Amino acid sequence: MPKPPFASKPAGLAKLTVGNKTIDLPVARGTVGPDVVDVRKLYAEGNVFTYDPGFTATASCESAITYIDGDEGVLLYRGYPIDQLAEQSDFIECCYLLLHGELPSPDQLKTFRNQITRHTMVHEQLSQFFRGFRRDAHPMAVMCGVVGALSAFYHDSTDINDPVQRTIASHRMIAKLPTIAAMAYKYSVGQPFIYPRNELNYSENFLRMCFAVPAEDYKGNPILARALDRIFILHADHEQNASTSTVRLAGSSGANPFACIAAGIACLWGPAHGGANEAALKMLEEIGDVKRIPEYVKRAKDKNSGFRLMGFGHRVYKNYDPRAKVMQQTCHEVLDTLGIRNDPLLQVAMELERIALSDEYFIEKKLYPNIDFYSGITLKALGFPTSMFTVLFAVARTVGWIAQWGEMIEDPSQKIGRPRQLYVGAPQRDYVPLHKR
Ligand code: SDX
């Protein structure tokens, strides 16, 4: 299937006057979304840098993978709306879409599913790697270590300049992350590792590797597996977020893909990013009762408290995160299936959302629930401990990281990422010998 002919187009010039010099900067336009001012020649012609800590107004690359409209609450994977994919697609099909740019034909999907299935086992030696961790190590620490170690096992897919090796590495990462994640969980609970089964689909396989025990046959619940598959779809990619930008920056130096994904996992762990699902559930458990919500909302509004409502707010979404809507529906579906309709945590979450969304502070700052607000309740109901929530986020986001990494490697204009700075340190000065200080 021909790749869509997407590329940016010229859209005139922006004029920037610095001192007594006016510099013409090209403006480029994409398919949809804000135009960009190309500042690449600004330093050479104007001897100035742009300044944008946190990259609030900076486009780091040209990408055709995911589009977000934060004001409208829109999220598209290769042009397809997230709610349609969550409803009608499955995670492996979305992986194909993110990697290749188009929905697969039946034959392409069958081949791709088989390719991923055939890579789900890990090198047997890798299981020794876990032995070095304490049983109570945070699973994200284990994931950083073990995924980074994959580059020590798969030398035949670390040459980033070989498209065949890039494809194999991509398939290996998508296939092995659930196996490694399940091993991290099993290790933390002192149970034996469970091997993947080729007759199961991606999410069924993951649930079985996490919750089966050798002492009895495992009977999976297809409704819960489908719910987890949908959760994976929601988390698969999200434009140039912090962990994706980390993967791109690591990859821009030529580091091997396994090391780049390990860097993405490390960044995702932070509570301001992927770690928010763990933090959000802990916050809901700490609130404990709807009567205590006003006290926490008050703290969240107090700058000096240092407290924020975890699972609320977003750098891009200034409207409801479209993933949070699907996440909330999935949460109700899982709790209904498990017969825990009156989960007190869900009651607290829904009342907290209701109060926050009617509060002037949250309305004025456009703070809405994000994907992490309802995911924790759902994952807890599925049987995962809080410490595994961000691990599941990493399992799902691996395909997005890999797709973005591949797009960067194939971009002819890409070069090593190397930002500059505004230096505010000491001017040059001479060394003072110790006896003269
Ligand atoms: C993810 O980038 C992505 O796409 C990430 C992600 C993905 O799929 O990859 O979507 C996944 O990381 C979702 C976000 C999960 N994080 C949280 O839920 C943590 C809680 N939220 C925040 O800390 C915050 O909202 C961020 C980090 C998500 C966004 O921060 P920004 O864009 O840097 O905004 P900010 O910190 O400058 O906040 C703007 C204002 C501030 O007040 P003022 O300084 O203007 O007075 O809003 C306030 C903040 O104090 N604010 C909050 C708040 N979030 C922002 N106040 C209370 N509770 C909050 N949660």
Short mmCIF file of C-alpha atoms and ligand atoms in Angstrom, two decimals:
data_model
loop_
_atom_site.label_atom_id
_atom_site.label_comp_id
_atom_site.label_asym_id
_atom_site.label_seq_id
_atom_site.Cartn_x
_atom_site.Cartn_y
_atom_site.Cartn_z
CA MET A 1 0.00 0.00 0.00
CA PRO A 2 1.65 3.34 -1.04
CA LYS A 3 2.70 5.54 1.87
CA PRO A 4 0.55 8.74 2.03
CA PRO A 5 2.52 11.67 0.50
CA PHE A 6 2.55 13.76 3.68
CA ALA A 7 5.11 16.56 4.12
CA SER A 8 5.17 20.16 5.33
CA LYS A 9 4.68 23.02 2.87
CA PRO A 10 6.13 26.59 2.84
CA ALA A 11 3.73 29.17 4.34
CA GLY A 12 5.50 32.48 3.91
CA LEU A 13 8.00 34.25 6.15
CA ALA A 14 8.14 35.54 9.73
CA LYS A 15 10.26 38.62 10.33
CA LEU A 16 12.25 38.87 13.55
CA THR A 17 14.05 42.07 14.40
CA VAL A 18 17.01 41.60 16.75
CA GLY A 19 18.79 44.85 17.55
CA ASN A 20 19.15 46.68 14.26
CA LYS A 21 18.83 43.53 12.15
CA THR A 22 15.62 42.01 10.74
CA ILE A 23 15.83 38.34 9.87
CA ASP A 24 13.40 36.53 7.54
CA LEU A 25 12.48 33.13 9.01
CA PRO A 26 10.63 30.60 6.86
CA VAL A 27 7.19 29.47 8.08
CA ALA A 28 6.14 25.87 7.40
CA ARG A 29 2.63 24.37 7.45
CA GLY A 30 1.66 20.78 8.20
CA THR A 31 -1.53 18.86 7.47
CA VAL A 32 -3.34 20.37 10.46
CA GLY A 33 -2.33 22.29 13.59
CA PRO A 34 -0.19 25.40 14.19
CA ASP A 35 2.34 26.52 11.59
CA VAL A 36 6.00 26.54 12.68
CA VAL A 37 8.65 29.26 12.40
CA ASP A 38 11.89 27.60 11.27
CA VAL A 39 14.60 29.20 13.46
CA ARG A 40 17.48 26.99 12.37
CA LYS A 41 19.41 29.90 10.85
CA LEU A 42 18.63 32.33 13.69
CA TYR A 43 21.93 31.87 15.55
CA ALA A 44 24.04 32.11 12.39
CA GLU A 45 22.27 35.25 11.16
CA GLY A 46 21.18 36.91 14.41
CA ASN A 47 23.67 35.58 16.96
CA VAL A 48 20.79 34.80 19.33
CA PHE A 49 19.17 31.58 20.59
CA THR A 50 15.45 30.98 21.09
CA TYR A 51 14.55 30.35 24.76
CA ASP A 52 11.80 27.90 25.69
CA PRO A 53 12.37 25.94 28.96
CA GLY A 54 10.04 22.92 29.02
CA PHE A 55 9.52 23.34 25.26
CA THR A 56 6.05 24.85 25.72
CA ALA A 57 6.11 26.43 22.22
CA THR A 58 8.75 24.38 20.39
CA ALA A 59 8.25 21.77 17.66
CA SER A 60 11.22 19.40 17.83
CA CYS A 61 10.55 17.50 14.63
CA GLU A 62 8.25 16.87 11.68
CA SER A 63 6.07 13.81 12.38
CA ALA A 64 3.21 11.99 10.65
CA ILE A 65 2.40 9.58 13.47
CA THR A 66 0.13 11.24 16.08
CA TYR A 67 -1.80 14.49 16.13
CA ILE A 68 -3.25 16.16 19.25
CA ASP A 69 -5.59 19.16 19.30
CA GLY A 70 -5.45 20.16 22.98
CA ASP A 71 -8.23 22.74 22.71
CA GLU A 72 -10.67 20.40 21.00
CA GLY A 73 -9.62 17.28 22.92
CA VAL A 74 -8.70 15.42 19.72
CA LEU A 75 -6.14 12.58 19.46
CA LEU A 76 -5.43 10.88 16.10
CA TYR A 77 -3.13 7.91 15.42
CA ARG A 78 -2.14 8.28 11.72
CA GLY A 79 -5.36 10.30 11.27
CA TYR A 80 -7.74 7.85 12.99
CA PRO A 81 -9.56 9.18 16.12
CA ILE A 82 -8.58 7.42 19.37
CA ASP A 83 -12.20 6.68 20.35
CA GLN A 84 -12.85 4.86 17.05
CA LEU A 85 -9.64 2.82 17.40
CA ALA A 86 -10.42 1.99 21.06
CA GLU A 87 -13.90 0.84 20.06
CA GLN A 88 -13.23 -0.97 16.76
CA SER A 89 -9.53 -1.90 16.59
CA ASP A 90 -7.18 -3.94 18.79
CA PHE A 91 -3.72 -3.18 20.16
CA ILE A 92 -1.70 -5.23 17.65
CA GLU A 93 -3.57 -3.64 14.71
CA CYS A 94 -2.84 -0.21 16.23
CA CYS A 95 0.83 -1.20 16.52
CA TYR A 96 0.84 -1.96 12.77
CA LEU A 97 -0.92 1.37 12.07
CA LEU A 98 1.56 3.38 14.17
CA LEU A 99 4.58 1.64 12.62
CA HIS A 100 3.45 1.56 8.96
CA GLY A 101 1.08 4.53 8.65
CA GLU A 102 -1.91 2.63 7.29
CA LEU A 103 -4.43 0.10 8.59
CA PRO A 104 -3.27 -3.40 7.56
CA SER A 105 -5.03 -5.66 5.07
CA PRO A 106 -6.23 -8.97 6.56
CA ASP A 107 -3.09 -10.72 5.24
CA GLN A 108 -0.75 -7.98 6.50
CA LEU A 109 -2.38 -8.13 9.94
CA LYS A 110 -2.13 -11.94 10.10
CA THR A 111 1.57 -11.80 9.17
CA PHE A 112 2.26 -9.02 11.67
CA ARG A 113 0.45 -10.79 14.52
CA ASN A 114 2.51 -13.90 13.81
CA GLN A 115 5.77 -11.91 13.69
CA ILE A 116 5.06 -10.37 17.10
CA THR A 117 3.90 -13.68 18.60
CA ARG A 118 7.13 -15.37 17.45
CA HIS A 119 9.22 -12.87 19.43
CA THR A 120 7.41 -13.00 22.81
CA MET A 121 9.95 -15.31 24.52
CA VAL A 122 13.12 -13.77 25.98
CA HIS A 123 16.64 -15.27 26.00
CA GLU A 124 16.62 -17.79 28.88
CA GLN A 125 19.79 -16.20 30.27
CA LEU A 126 17.82 -12.96 30.78
CA SER A 127 15.83 -14.56 33.59
CA GLN A 128 19.10 -14.73 35.57
CA PHE A 129 19.29 -10.95 35.27
CA PHE A 130 16.33 -10.54 37.64
CA ARG A 131 18.16 -12.41 40.42
CA GLY A 132 20.34 -9.37 41.05
CA PHE A 133 17.36 -7.28 42.20
CA ARG A 134 15.81 -7.34 45.66
CA ARG A 135 12.29 -8.75 45.56
CA ASP A 136 10.93 -5.40 46.77
CA ALA A 137 12.66 -3.40 44.00
CA HIS A 138 10.20 -1.10 42.22
CA PRO A 139 9.23 -2.89 38.97
CA MET A 140 10.07 0.26 36.98
CA ALA A 141 13.65 0.03 38.26
CA VAL A 142 13.72 -3.58 37.07
CA MET A 143 12.29 -2.57 33.69
CA CYS A 144 14.97 0.11 33.20
CA GLY A 145 17.68 -2.46 33.90
CA VAL A 146 16.34 -5.46 32.03
CA VAL A 147 15.19 -3.59 28.89
CA GLY A 148 18.55 -1.82 28.70
CA ALA A 149 20.19 -5.26 29.00
CA LEU A 150 18.39 -6.49 25.87
CA SER A 151 21.14 -4.79 23.84
CA ALA A 152 23.54 -7.28 25.46
CA PHE A 153 21.52 -10.20 24.10
CA TYR A 154 20.36 -9.19 20.64
CA HIS A 155 23.47 -7.99 18.82
CA ASP A 156 21.88 -9.01 15.52
CA SER A 157 19.37 -6.12 15.74
CA THR A 158 21.35 -3.17 17.09
CA ASP A 159 22.68 -1.74 13.80
CA ILE A 160 20.39 1.27 13.43
CA ASN A 161 21.48 1.84 9.83
CA ASP A 162 20.14 -1.54 8.70
CA PRO A 163 16.36 -1.32 8.06
CA VAL A 164 15.99 -5.08 8.46
CA GLN A 165 17.64 -4.94 11.90
CA ARG A 166 15.50 -1.93 12.85
CA THR A 167 12.37 -3.91 11.97
CA ILE A 168 13.49 -6.96 13.97
CA ALA A 169 14.40 -4.77 16.97
CA SER A 170 10.98 -3.08 16.75
CA HIS A 171 9.15 -6.41 16.69
CA ARG A 172 11.30 -7.75 19.55
CA MET A 173 10.57 -4.74 21.75
CA ILE A 174 6.80 -4.80 21.16
CA ALA A 175 6.73 -8.56 21.76
CA LYS A 176 9.10 -8.82 24.72
CA LEU A 177 8.05 -5.88 26.86
CA PRO A 178 4.93 -7.69 28.16
CA THR A 179 7.01 -10.80 28.91
CA ILE A 180 9.61 -8.76 30.81
CA ALA A 181 6.89 -6.76 32.60
CA ALA A 182 5.17 -9.97 33.69
CA MET A 183 8.53 -11.37 34.84
CA ALA A 184 9.12 -8.19 36.89
CA TYR A 185 5.72 -8.69 38.55
CA LYS A 186 6.24 -12.41 39.18
CA TYR A 187 9.68 -11.73 40.65
CA SER A 188 8.21 -9.11 43.01
CA VAL A 189 5.64 -11.60 44.36
CA GLY A 190 8.07 -14.55 44.54
CA GLN A 191 6.22 -16.65 41.97
CA PRO A 192 7.83 -18.55 39.06
CA PHE A 193 7.99 -16.88 35.65
CA ILE A 194 5.22 -17.96 33.25
CA TYR A 195 6.15 -18.47 29.59
CA PRO A 196 4.09 -16.81 26.82
CA ARG A 197 1.62 -18.96 24.88
CA ASN A 198 1.41 -18.54 21.10
CA GLU A 199 -2.29 -19.35 20.87
CA LEU A 200 -3.23 -16.30 23.00
CA ASN A 201 -3.57 -12.71 21.79
CA TYR A 202 -1.35 -9.96 23.14
CA SER A 203 -3.45 -8.92 26.15
CA GLU A 204 -4.64 -12.44 27.03
CA ASN A 205 -0.99 -13.54 26.97
CA PHE A 206 0.07 -10.70 29.25
CA LEU A 207 -2.69 -11.35 31.81
CA ARG A 208 -1.84 -15.06 31.83
CA MET A 209 1.91 -14.43 32.27
CA CYS A 210 1.06 -12.17 35.23
CA PHE A 211 -1.64 -14.16 36.99
CA ALA A 212 -1.28 -17.84 36.02
CA VAL A 213 0.47 -20.21 38.47
CA PRO A 214 1.91 -23.68 37.66
CA ALA A 215 -0.30 -25.23 40.36
CA GLU A 216 -3.52 -24.91 38.36
CA ASP A 217 -4.93 -24.15 34.91
CA TYR A 218 -5.45 -20.44 34.22
CA LYS A 219 -8.86 -19.36 32.97
CA GLY A 220 -8.75 -15.87 31.49
CA ASN A 221 -11.72 -13.50 31.26
CA PRO A 222 -12.12 -12.26 27.64
CA ILE A 223 -13.96 -9.10 28.78
CA LEU A 224 -11.05 -8.13 31.05
CA ALA A 225 -8.51 -8.99 28.34
CA ARG A 226 -10.43 -6.78 25.89
CA ALA A 227 -10.48 -3.98 28.48
CA LEU A 228 -6.71 -4.24 28.96
CA ASP A 229 -6.23 -4.28 25.19
CA ARG A 230 -8.19 -1.04 24.98
CA ILE A 231 -6.07 0.47 27.77
CA PHE A 232 -2.96 -0.43 25.75
CA ILE A 233 -4.46 1.31 22.68
CA LEU A 234 -5.11 4.49 24.72
CA HIS A 235 -1.49 4.59 25.94
CA ALA A 236 0.25 3.61 22.69
CA ASP A 237 1.49 7.00 21.49
CA HIS A 238 1.09 10.68 22.28
CA GLU A 239 3.12 12.98 20.00
CA GLN A 240 6.34 14.46 21.46
CA ASN A 241 5.73 13.89 25.19
CA ALA A 242 8.65 13.80 27.62
CA SER A 243 9.49 10.09 27.30
CA THR A 244 9.10 10.07 23.51
CA SER A 245 11.36 13.12 23.27
CA THR A 246 13.84 11.25 25.49
CA VAL A 247 13.80 8.27 23.12
CA ARG A 248 14.28 10.56 20.11
CA LEU A 249 17.15 12.42 21.78
CA ALA A 250 18.88 9.20 22.83
CA GLY A 251 18.34 7.79 19.33
CA SER A 252 19.75 10.93 17.69
CA SER A 253 23.19 10.01 19.04
CA GLY A 254 23.01 6.63 17.28
CA ALA A 255 22.39 4.65 20.48
CA ASN A 256 20.88 1.22 19.89
CA PRO A 257 17.07 0.92 20.08
CA PHE A 258 17.03 -1.15 23.28
CA ALA A 259 19.06 1.52 25.11
CA CYS A 260 16.75 4.23 23.73
CA ILE A 261 13.63 2.46 24.97
CA ALA A 262 15.27 1.98 28.40
CA ALA A 263 15.83 5.76 28.46
CA GLY A 264 12.15 6.29 27.62
CA ILE A 265 11.13 3.98 30.48
CA ALA A 266 13.28 5.96 32.90
CA CYS A 267 11.66 9.23 31.87
CA LEU A 268 8.13 7.80 31.92
CA TRP A 269 8.64 6.80 35.58
CA GLY A 270 8.39 10.40 36.81
CA PRO A 271 5.15 11.30 38.70
CA ALA A 272 4.59 14.30 36.41
CA HIS A 273 4.43 11.88 33.47
CA GLY A 274 3.70 8.15 33.37
CA GLY A 275 4.17 7.80 37.12
CA ALA A 276 1.01 9.86 37.61
CA ASN A 277 -1.25 6.78 37.38
CA GLU A 278 0.48 5.29 40.44
CA ALA A 279 0.45 8.69 42.18
CA ALA A 280 -3.23 9.27 41.30
CA LEU A 281 -4.34 6.00 42.86
CA LYS A 282 -2.28 6.67 45.98
CA MET A 283 -3.92 10.11 46.19
CA LEU A 284 -7.42 8.60 45.89
CA GLU A 285 -6.56 6.03 48.59
CA GLU A 286 -5.20 8.83 50.83
CA ILE A 287 -8.39 10.88 50.35
CA GLY A 288 -10.31 7.69 51.15
CA ASP A 289 -13.72 9.31 51.62
CA VAL A 290 -15.74 11.83 49.60
CA LYS A 291 -16.06 13.95 52.76
CA ARG A 292 -12.32 14.68 52.63
CA ILE A 293 -12.32 15.89 49.00
CA PRO A 294 -12.79 19.63 49.75
CA GLU A 295 -9.65 19.56 51.96
CA TYR A 296 -7.57 18.12 49.10
CA VAL A 297 -9.03 20.44 46.48
CA LYS A 298 -8.13 23.35 48.77
CA ARG A 299 -4.54 22.06 49.05
CA ALA A 300 -4.29 21.61 45.26
CA LYS A 301 -5.25 25.26 44.82
CA ASP A 302 -2.69 26.44 47.36
CA LYS A 303 0.58 27.20 45.55
CA ASN A 304 2.56 26.74 48.76
CA SER A 305 1.19 23.29 49.51
CA GLY A 306 3.32 21.64 46.83
CA PHE A 307 0.32 19.31 46.34
CA ARG A 308 -1.31 18.71 42.97
CA LEU A 309 -4.31 16.60 42.01
CA MET A 310 -2.56 13.69 40.32
CA GLY A 311 -4.28 12.63 37.12
CA PHE A 312 -5.40 16.22 36.50
CA GLY A 313 -4.03 18.76 34.06
CA HIS A 314 -2.00 18.38 30.89
CA ARG A 315 0.56 20.39 28.94
CA VAL A 316 -1.40 20.02 25.71
CA TYR A 317 -5.01 19.18 26.60
CA LYS A 318 -6.85 22.31 27.73
CA ASN A 319 -10.05 20.32 27.34
CA TYR A 320 -11.02 16.84 28.46
CA ASP A 321 -8.33 14.27 27.52
CA PRO A 322 -10.21 12.08 24.98
CA ARG A 323 -8.41 9.06 26.41
CA ALA A 324 -9.75 9.81 29.90
CA LYS A 325 -13.32 9.53 28.59
CA VAL A 326 -12.65 6.06 27.15
CA MET A 327 -10.68 5.16 30.28
CA GLN A 328 -13.64 6.08 32.48
CA GLN A 329 -16.00 3.93 30.36
CA THR A 330 -13.53 1.04 30.53
CA CYS A 331 -13.25 1.50 34.31
CA HIS A 332 -17.03 1.14 34.71
CA GLU A 333 -17.02 -1.91 32.37
CA VAL A 334 -14.26 -3.68 34.35
CA LEU A 335 -15.84 -2.91 37.73
CA ASP A 336 -19.24 -4.10 36.43
CA THR A 337 -17.69 -7.34 35.11
CA LEU A 338 -15.98 -7.93 38.44
CA GLY A 339 -19.09 -7.03 40.42
CA ILE A 340 -17.33 -4.23 42.36
CA ARG A 341 -19.83 -1.59 41.25
CA ASN A 342 -19.52 0.41 44.46
CA ASP A 343 -15.73 0.63 44.55
CA PRO A 344 -15.15 3.44 47.09
CA LEU A 345 -12.16 4.63 45.07
CA LEU A 346 -14.38 5.12 42.02
CA GLN A 347 -16.89 7.04 44.16
CA VAL A 348 -14.08 9.29 45.41
CA ALA A 349 -12.70 9.74 41.86
CA MET A 350 -16.06 10.65 40.33
CA GLU A 351 -16.93 13.07 43.16
CA LEU A 352 -13.44 14.63 42.98
CA GLU A 353 -13.87 15.11 39.23
CA ARG A 354 -17.33 16.64 39.71
CA ILE A 355 -16.10 19.09 42.37
CA ALA A 356 -12.89 20.00 40.52
CA LEU A 357 -14.63 20.61 37.19
CA SER A 358 -17.03 23.04 38.83
CA ASP A 359 -14.28 24.89 40.73
CA GLU A 360 -13.15 28.27 39.36
CA TYR A 361 -9.44 27.44 39.85
CA PHE A 362 -9.59 24.33 37.65
CA ILE A 363 -11.88 25.98 35.11
CA GLU A 364 -9.65 29.04 34.77
CA LYS A 365 -6.48 26.93 34.46
CA LYS A 366 -8.26 24.45 32.13
CA LEU A 367 -7.36 21.47 34.30
CA TYR A 368 -9.28 18.32 33.35
CA PRO A 369 -8.80 14.66 34.23
CA ASN A 370 -6.09 13.09 32.05
CA ILE A 371 -5.53 9.48 31.08
CA ASP A 372 -3.97 8.71 34.46
CA PHE A 373 -7.02 9.67 36.53
CA TYR A 374 -9.14 6.55 35.97
CA SER A 375 -6.47 4.11 34.82
CA GLY A 376 -5.27 3.31 38.34
CA ILE A 377 -8.70 2.25 39.59
CA THR A 378 -9.10 0.00 36.55
CA LEU A 379 -5.66 -1.60 36.80
CA LYS A 380 -6.12 -2.22 40.54
CA ALA A 381 -9.46 -3.94 39.79
CA LEU A 382 -7.68 -6.09 37.14
CA GLY A 383 -5.40 -7.34 39.94
CA PHE A 384 -2.25 -5.24 39.43
CA PRO A 385 -0.45 -3.69 42.40
CA THR A 386 0.02 0.11 42.22
CA SER A 387 3.74 -0.34 41.55
CA MET A 388 2.90 -2.06 38.23
CA PHE A 389 0.73 0.75 36.82
CA THR A 390 3.55 2.68 35.12
CA VAL A 391 5.04 -0.62 33.92
CA LEU A 392 1.83 -1.25 31.98
CA PHE A 393 2.02 2.29 30.59
CA ALA A 394 5.56 1.48 29.39
CA VAL A 395 4.40 -1.80 27.80
CA ALA A 396 1.79 0.09 25.77
CA ARG A 397 3.97 3.13 24.96
CA THR A 398 6.83 0.99 23.59
CA VAL A 399 5.19 0.86 20.15
CA GLY A 400 4.87 4.66 20.14
CA TRP A 401 8.49 5.11 21.18
CA ILE A 402 9.63 2.66 18.52
CA ALA A 403 7.50 4.26 15.78
CA GLN A 404 8.80 7.73 16.67
CA TRP A 405 12.40 6.45 16.92
CA GLY A 406 12.09 4.81 13.50
CA GLU A 407 10.62 7.99 11.97
CA MET A 408 13.55 9.98 13.38
CA ILE A 409 16.17 7.52 12.04
CA GLU A 410 14.56 7.64 8.57
CA ASP A 411 14.29 11.46 8.57
CA PRO A 412 17.03 12.68 6.18
CA SER A 413 17.26 16.00 8.06
CA GLN A 414 17.77 14.41 11.48
CA LYS A 415 21.02 15.11 13.37
CA ILE A 416 22.14 14.70 16.96
CA GLY A 417 19.94 16.73 19.29
CA ARG A 418 22.05 19.33 21.08
CA PRO A 419 20.16 22.28 22.64
CA ARG A 420 22.03 25.43 23.76
CA GLN A 421 21.42 27.56 26.89
CA LEU A 422 21.20 31.04 28.36
CA TYR A 423 24.38 31.16 30.48
CA VAL A 424 23.98 33.05 33.77
CA GLY A 425 27.08 31.70 35.56
CA ALA A 426 30.34 33.42 36.52
CA PRO A 427 32.26 35.30 33.84
CA GLN A 428 35.76 33.96 33.04
CA ARG A 429 38.12 34.31 36.02
CA ASP A 430 41.60 33.04 36.98
CA TYR A 431 42.27 30.12 39.33
CA VAL A 432 43.18 31.12 42.90
CA PRO A 433 45.72 28.78 44.58
CA LEU A 434 44.56 27.24 47.86
CA HIS A 435 47.05 29.16 50.02
CA LYS A 436 45.65 32.46 48.69
CA ARG A 437 41.93 31.76 49.42
C1 SDX B 1 0.97 12.17 31.08
O1 SDX B 1 2.83 15.01 27.52
C2 SDX B 1 2.03 14.03 27.42
O2 SDX B 1 1.39 13.80 26.41
C3 SDX B 1 1.99 13.12 28.64
C4 SDX B 1 0.96 12.00 28.58
C5 SDX B 1 1.33 10.98 27.54
O3 SDX B 1 0.43 10.24 27.10
O4 SDX B 1 2.53 10.85 27.22
O5 SDX B 1 -0.32 12.52 28.30
C6 SDX B 1 0.90 11.24 29.91
O6 SDX B 1 2.04 12.41 31.57
C7 SDX B 1 -0.30 12.83 31.57
C8 SDX B 1 -0.02 13.88 32.70
C9 SDX B 1 0.12 13.10 34.00
N1 SDX B 1 0.59 13.98 35.10
C10 SDX B 1 -0.23 14.31 36.12
O7 SDX B 1 -1.41 13.99 36.19
C11 SDX B 1 0.48 15.07 37.23
C12 SDX B 1 -0.40 16.24 37.67
N2 SDX B 1 -0.43 17.21 36.60
C13 SDX B 1 0.59 18.17 36.52
O8 SDX B 1 1.64 18.19 37.33
C14 SDX B 1 0.59 19.07 35.29
O9 SDX B 1 -0.70 19.33 34.96
C15 SDX B 1 1.35 18.54 34.10
C16 SDX B 1 2.74 18.15 34.47
C17 SDX B 1 0.65 17.36 33.53
C18 SDX B 1 1.39 19.65 33.06
O10 SDX B 1 2.13 20.69 33.61
P1 SDX B 1 2.47 22.01 32.76
O11 SDX B 1 1.88 21.96 31.41
O12 SDX B 1 3.93 22.27 32.87
O13 SDX B 1 1.63 23.10 33.47
P2 SDX B 1 2.06 23.83 34.80
O14 SDX B 1 2.72 22.86 35.73
O15 SDX B 1 2.78 25.07 34.42
O16 SDX B 1 0.62 24.17 35.42
C19 SDX B 1 -0.12 25.28 34.92
C20 SDX B 1 -0.87 25.81 36.13
C21 SDX B 1 0.05 26.02 37.34
O17 SDX B 1 -0.53 27.08 38.11
P3 SDX B 1 0.08 28.60 37.87
O18 SDX B 1 1.58 28.50 38.01
O19 SDX B 1 -0.37 28.97 36.46
O20 SDX B 1 -0.59 29.41 38.93
O21 SDX B 1 -1.85 24.83 36.55
C22 SDX B 1 -1.53 24.38 37.85
C23 SDX B 1 -0.08 24.75 38.14
O22 SDX B 1 0.12 24.96 39.54
N3 SDX B 1 -1.70 22.92 37.83
C24 SDX B 1 -2.27 22.20 38.78
C25 SDX B 1 -2.25 20.89 38.33
N4 SDX B 1 -1.65 20.83 37.14
C26 SDX B 1 -1.30 22.11 36.84
N5 SDX B 1 -2.81 22.54 39.98
C27 SDX B 1 -3.34 21.54 40.72
N6 SDX B 1 -3.37 20.23 40.35
C28 SDX B 1 -2.82 19.88 39.16
N7 SDX B 1 -2.83 18.59 38.79
#
